[in-house]
């Protein structure tokens, strides 16, 4: 994927028309809406414009103190919304459902004062897979529904990792599906599941094993309340890897052992 140039900007036609007489970064910086986050140089909010609902993530510069703090903690600082829009492009390219871009941009050179934004369509009338465990404790799904959802998540994770992207926040709460699932409790292979919250995602030529482990361990941990059998887990592993079960257990035993250890550590915290 080609990197965007500095001081670049894209607006879909609906936003371009609405802000035709305004400097884009001024318009974005002054948007009012329902705020979900406003700290460390980043604002996340939902806003409405011409009867449409959008999500905005606006980065106004994190400052050198925040950058140095992250580096000292051996963490890659998030200084731009670029990660998010590049991850969306990546997922679209590889057939993984995610948010729909309405606009993005970046302005500046100094990493401490870099201004950037990403705007996506609001995924209205959706619910998080975080609640599936609770729901299935009371209302167990059909065999077909459970297997279809396992296939879906395993294919999403496998496709993402095989093509070089790791999410770094890969929990069930960052998968959304139609909120009517809470009523009908059924899922099919064609049912959309949207992967969100991509600001920490990293794209490389190949996903390092340690980041596979972190993503998969986080997903396994977040599914701790979902009633999964040993066969369910083996099915996920097989679909994710694309390997026959015998080969999988022989060649990837260390990977899946580390995934389980990470999930157990998270559960113990």
Coordinates of C-alpha atoms in Angstrom, one line a residue:
X1 CA 0.0 0.0 0.0
X2 CA 1.4 3.3 -1.0
X3 CA 1.9 5.9 1.8
X4 CA 0.0 9.1 1.7
X5 CA 2.0 12.3 1.2
X6 CA 2.1 14.9 3.9
X7 CA -0.5 17.6 3.8
X8 CA -2.9 15.4 1.9
X9 CA -6.7 15.3 2.2
X10 CA -9.6 13.4 0.8
X11 CA -13.3 14.2 1.2
X12 CA -16.2 12.1 -0.2
X13 CA -18.6 14.2 -2.3
X14 CA -21.2 14.6 0.5
X15 CA -18.6 16.2 2.8
X16 CA -16.8 18.1 0.1
X17 CA -20.1 19.8 -0.9
X18 CA -21.0 20.6 2.8
X19 CA -17.6 22.2 3.4
X20 CA -16.9 23.7 0.0
X21 CA -16.5 27.2 1.4
X22 CA -14.4 26.3 4.4
X23 CA -10.8 25.2 5.0
X24 CA -11.1 21.5 5.7
X25 CA -9.0 21.3 8.9
X26 CA -10.8 24.3 10.4
X27 CA -14.2 22.7 9.6
X28 CA -13.1 19.4 11.2
X29 CA -11.5 21.0 14.3
X30 CA -14.7 22.8 15.1
X31 CA -17.2 20.0 14.7
X32 CA -19.6 19.5 17.6
X33 CA -21.1 16.2 18.5
X34 CA -21.4 13.3 21.0
X35 CA -17.8 13.0 22.4
X36 CA -16.5 9.6 23.2
X37 CA -12.8 10.5 23.9
X38 CA -11.0 13.8 24.3
X39 CA -7.5 13.4 25.7
X40 CA -3.9 12.8 24.7
X41 CA -4.4 15.0 21.6
X42 CA -7.2 12.9 20.2
X43 CA -10.9 13.6 20.0
X44 CA -13.4 10.9 19.0
X45 CA -17.0 11.9 18.4
X46 CA -20.2 11.2 16.5
X47 CA -21.8 14.0 14.5
X48 CA -24.6 14.6 12.1
X49 CA -24.5 16.6 8.9
X50 CA -27.3 16.9 6.4
X51 CA -29.3 14.1 8.0
X52 CA -26.4 11.6 7.9
X53 CA -24.4 10.3 10.9
X54 CA -20.6 10.1 11.0
X55 CA -17.7 9.3 13.3
X56 CA -14.7 11.6 13.5
X57 CA -11.3 10.9 15.0
X58 CA -9.3 14.1 15.1
X59 CA -5.6 14.3 16.1
X60 CA -4.3 17.7 17.0
X61 CA -0.8 16.8 18.0
X62 CA 0.1 14.7 21.0
X63 CA 3.3 16.7 22.0
X64 CA 6.8 15.4 22.6
X65 CA 6.0 14.5 26.3
X66 CA 3.5 11.9 25.2
X67 CA 5.7 10.6 22.4
X68 CA 8.7 10.2 24.7
X69 CA 6.5 8.5 27.4
X70 CA 5.3 5.9 24.9
X71 CA 8.8 5.2 23.6
X72 CA 10.2 4.8 27.1
X73 CA 7.3 2.3 27.7
X74 CA 8.4 0.4 24.5
X75 CA 5.1 1.4 22.9
X76 CA 4.7 2.9 19.4
X77 CA 3.1 6.3 19.9
X78 CA -0.1 7.0 17.9
X79 CA 0.6 10.4 16.4
X80 CA -1.8 10.4 13.4
X81 CA -5.1 9.1 12.1
X82 CA -3.1 7.7 9.1
X83 CA -3.1 4.3 10.8
X84 CA -6.8 4.1 10.8
X85 CA -7.4 5.0 7.1
X86 CA -4.6 2.9 5.9
X87 CA -6.0 -0.1 7.9
X88 CA -9.5 0.5 6.4
X89 CA -8.0 0.5 2.9
X90 CA -6.2 -2.7 3.7
X91 CA -9.3 -4.5 5.1
X92 CA -11.3 -3.4 2.1
X93 CA -8.7 -4.7 -0.3
X94 CA -8.7 -8.1 1.4
X95 CA -12.5 -8.4 1.6
X96 CA -12.9 -7.8 5.4
X97 CA -15.9 -5.8 6.5
X98 CA -15.0 -2.6 8.3
X99 CA -16.0 1.1 8.5
X100 CA -16.7 3.1 5.3
X101 CA -14.4 6.1 4.8
X102 CA -16.0 9.5 4.2
X103 CA -12.8 11.6 4.6
X104 CA -9.3 11.7 5.9
X105 CA -6.3 14.1 5.9
X106 CA -3.0 14.9 7.4
X107 CA -1.2 18.3 7.8
X108 CA 2.3 19.1 9.1
X109 CA 5.7 17.5 9.4
X110 CA 6.6 17.8 13.1
X111 CA 5.3 14.5 14.7
X112 CA 4.5 16.3 18.0
X113 CA 2.2 18.8 16.3
X114 CA 0.9 16.8 13.4
X115 CA -2.8 17.4 12.6
X116 CA -4.9 14.6 11.1
X117 CA -8.4 13.2 10.9
X118 CA -10.4 10.3 9.7
X119 CA -14.2 10.4 9.2
X120 CA -16.3 7.3 8.7
X121 CA -20.0 6.6 8.2
X122 CA -21.6 5.8 11.6
X123 CA -22.3 2.1 11.8
X124 CA -25.9 2.6 13.0
X125 CA -28.1 -0.1 14.5
X126 CA -25.2 -2.4 15.4
X127 CA -24.2 -4.3 18.5
X128 CA -20.8 -5.5 19.8
X129 CA -19.9 -9.1 19.8
X130 CA -18.8 -8.5 23.4
X131 CA -22.3 -9.2 24.4
X132 CA -22.6 -12.5 22.6
X133 CA -21.1 -14.4 25.6
X134 CA -23.7 -12.9 27.9
X135 CA -26.5 -13.6 25.5
X136 CA -25.4 -17.2 24.9
X137 CA -25.2 -17.9 28.6
X138 CA -29.0 -17.4 28.7
X139 CA -29.9 -18.3 25.1
X140 CA -27.6 -20.9 23.6
X141 CA -27.2 -20.5 19.8
X142 CA -27.9 -23.2 17.2
X143 CA -25.0 -25.4 16.1
X144 CA -25.1 -23.7 12.7
X145 CA -25.0 -20.2 14.1
X146 CA -22.1 -20.9 16.4
X147 CA -20.1 -22.6 13.7
X148 CA -20.8 -19.8 11.2
X149 CA -19.6 -17.1 13.6
X150 CA -16.4 -19.1 14.4
X151 CA -15.7 -19.5 10.7
X152 CA -16.3 -15.7 10.2
X153 CA -13.9 -14.6 12.9
X154 CA -11.3 -17.2 12.0
X155 CA -11.3 -16.2 8.4
X156 CA -11.1 -12.5 9.3
X157 CA -8.2 -13.0 11.6
X158 CA -6.4 -15.4 9.2
X159 CA -6.8 -13.1 6.2
X160 CA -5.6 -10.1 8.2
X161 CA -2.5 -11.8 9.6
X162 CA -1.5 -13.7 6.5
X163 CA -1.5 -10.4 4.6
X164 CA 0.6 -8.5 7.1
X165 CA -1.8 -6.6 9.4
X166 CA -2.2 -6.9 13.2
X167 CA -4.9 -5.1 15.0
X168 CA -3.2 -4.6 18.5
X169 CA -6.7 -4.3 20.2
X170 CA -8.3 -7.5 18.9
X171 CA -11.2 -8.0 21.3
X172 CA -14.8 -9.0 20.6
X173 CA -15.9 -5.5 21.6
X174 CA -14.3 -4.3 18.3
X175 CA -16.5 -6.5 16.1
X176 CA -20.0 -5.1 15.3
X177 CA -23.0 -6.8 13.7
X178 CA -26.6 -6.0 13.2
X179 CA -28.3 -5.3 16.5
X180 CA -31.2 -7.5 15.5
X181 CA -28.9 -10.4 16.4
X182 CA -29.9 -9.9 20.0
X183 CA -33.5 -10.8 19.0
X184 CA -33.1 -13.6 16.5
X185 CA -29.8 -15.1 17.7
X186 CA -29.0 -16.5 14.3
X187 CA -25.9 -16.0 12.1
X188 CA -25.0 -17.1 8.6
X189 CA -21.8 -17.1 6.6
X190 CA -23.0 -14.1 4.6
X191 CA -23.9 -12.0 7.7
X192 CA -21.6 -8.9 7.9
X193 CA -19.3 -8.4 10.9
X194 CA -17.5 -5.1 11.0
X195 CA -14.0 -4.8 12.4
X196 CA -13.5 -1.3 14.0
X197 CA -11.1 0.7 16.2
X198 CA -8.1 0.5 13.9
X199 CA -6.0 3.4 15.2
X200 CA -3.3 1.0 16.6
X201 CA -3.2 -1.3 13.6
X202 CA 0.2 -2.1 12.0
X203 CA 0.8 -3.2 8.4
X204 CA 3.9 -5.0 7.4
X205 CA 5.0 -7.4 4.7
X206 CA 4.5 -10.3 7.2
X207 CA 2.9 -10.3 10.6
X208 CA 5.4 -11.3 13.3
X209 CA 4.5 -14.3 15.4
X210 CA 4.5 -12.3 18.6
X211 CA 1.8 -10.0 17.2
X212 CA -0.2 -13.0 16.0
X213 CA -0.1 -14.2 19.6
X214 CA -1.1 -10.9 21.0
X215 CA -4.1 -10.5 18.7
X216 CA -5.3 -14.1 19.0
X217 CA -4.7 -14.2 22.8
X218 CA -6.7 -11.0 23.2
X219 CA -9.6 -12.5 21.1
X220 CA -9.5 -15.7 23.1
X221 CA -9.5 -13.8 26.3
X222 CA -12.5 -11.7 25.3
X223 CA -14.4 -14.9 24.3
X224 CA -14.0 -16.3 27.8
X225 CA -17.7 -16.0 28.5
X226 CA -18.7 -17.7 25.2
X227 CA -19.4 -21.4 25.7
X228 CA -16.8 -23.0 23.5
X229 CA -16.0 -26.7 23.2
X230 CA -12.6 -28.1 22.4
X231 CA -13.9 -28.9 18.9
X232 CA -15.0 -25.3 18.5
X233 CA -11.5 -24.1 19.3
X234 CA -9.9 -26.6 17.0
X235 CA -12.2 -25.5 14.2
X236 CA -11.1 -21.9 14.7
X237 CA -7.5 -22.9 14.7
X238 CA -7.9 -25.0 11.5
X239 CA -9.8 -22.3 9.6
X240 CA -7.4 -19.5 10.8
X241 CA -4.3 -21.5 9.7
X242 CA -5.7 -23.1 6.6
X243 CA -3.9 -26.3 7.6
X244 CA -5.1 -29.9 8.1
X245 CA -5.7 -30.6 11.8
X246 CA -2.8 -33.1 12.0
X247 CA -0.4 -30.7 10.4
X248 CA -1.6 -27.8 12.5
X249 CA -1.1 -29.7 15.8
X250 CA 2.4 -30.6 14.7
X251 CA 3.7 -27.4 13.1
X252 CA 1.8 -24.7 15.2
X253 CA 1.7 -26.2 18.7
X254 CA 4.0 -23.5 20.1
X255 CA 1.9 -20.7 18.6
X256 CA -1.4 -21.9 20.1
X257 CA 0.2 -22.7 23.4
X258 CA 1.4 -19.1 23.6
X259 CA -2.0 -17.8 22.6
X260 CA -3.6 -19.7 25.5
X261 CA -0.9 -18.4 27.9
X262 CA -1.6 -14.8 26.9
X263 CA -5.4 -15.3 27.4
X264 CA -4.8 -16.8 30.8
X265 CA -2.5 -13.9 31.8
X266 CA -5.2 -11.4 30.7
X267 CA -7.8 -13.3 32.7
X268 CA -5.6 -13.3 35.8
X269 CA -5.2 -9.5 35.7

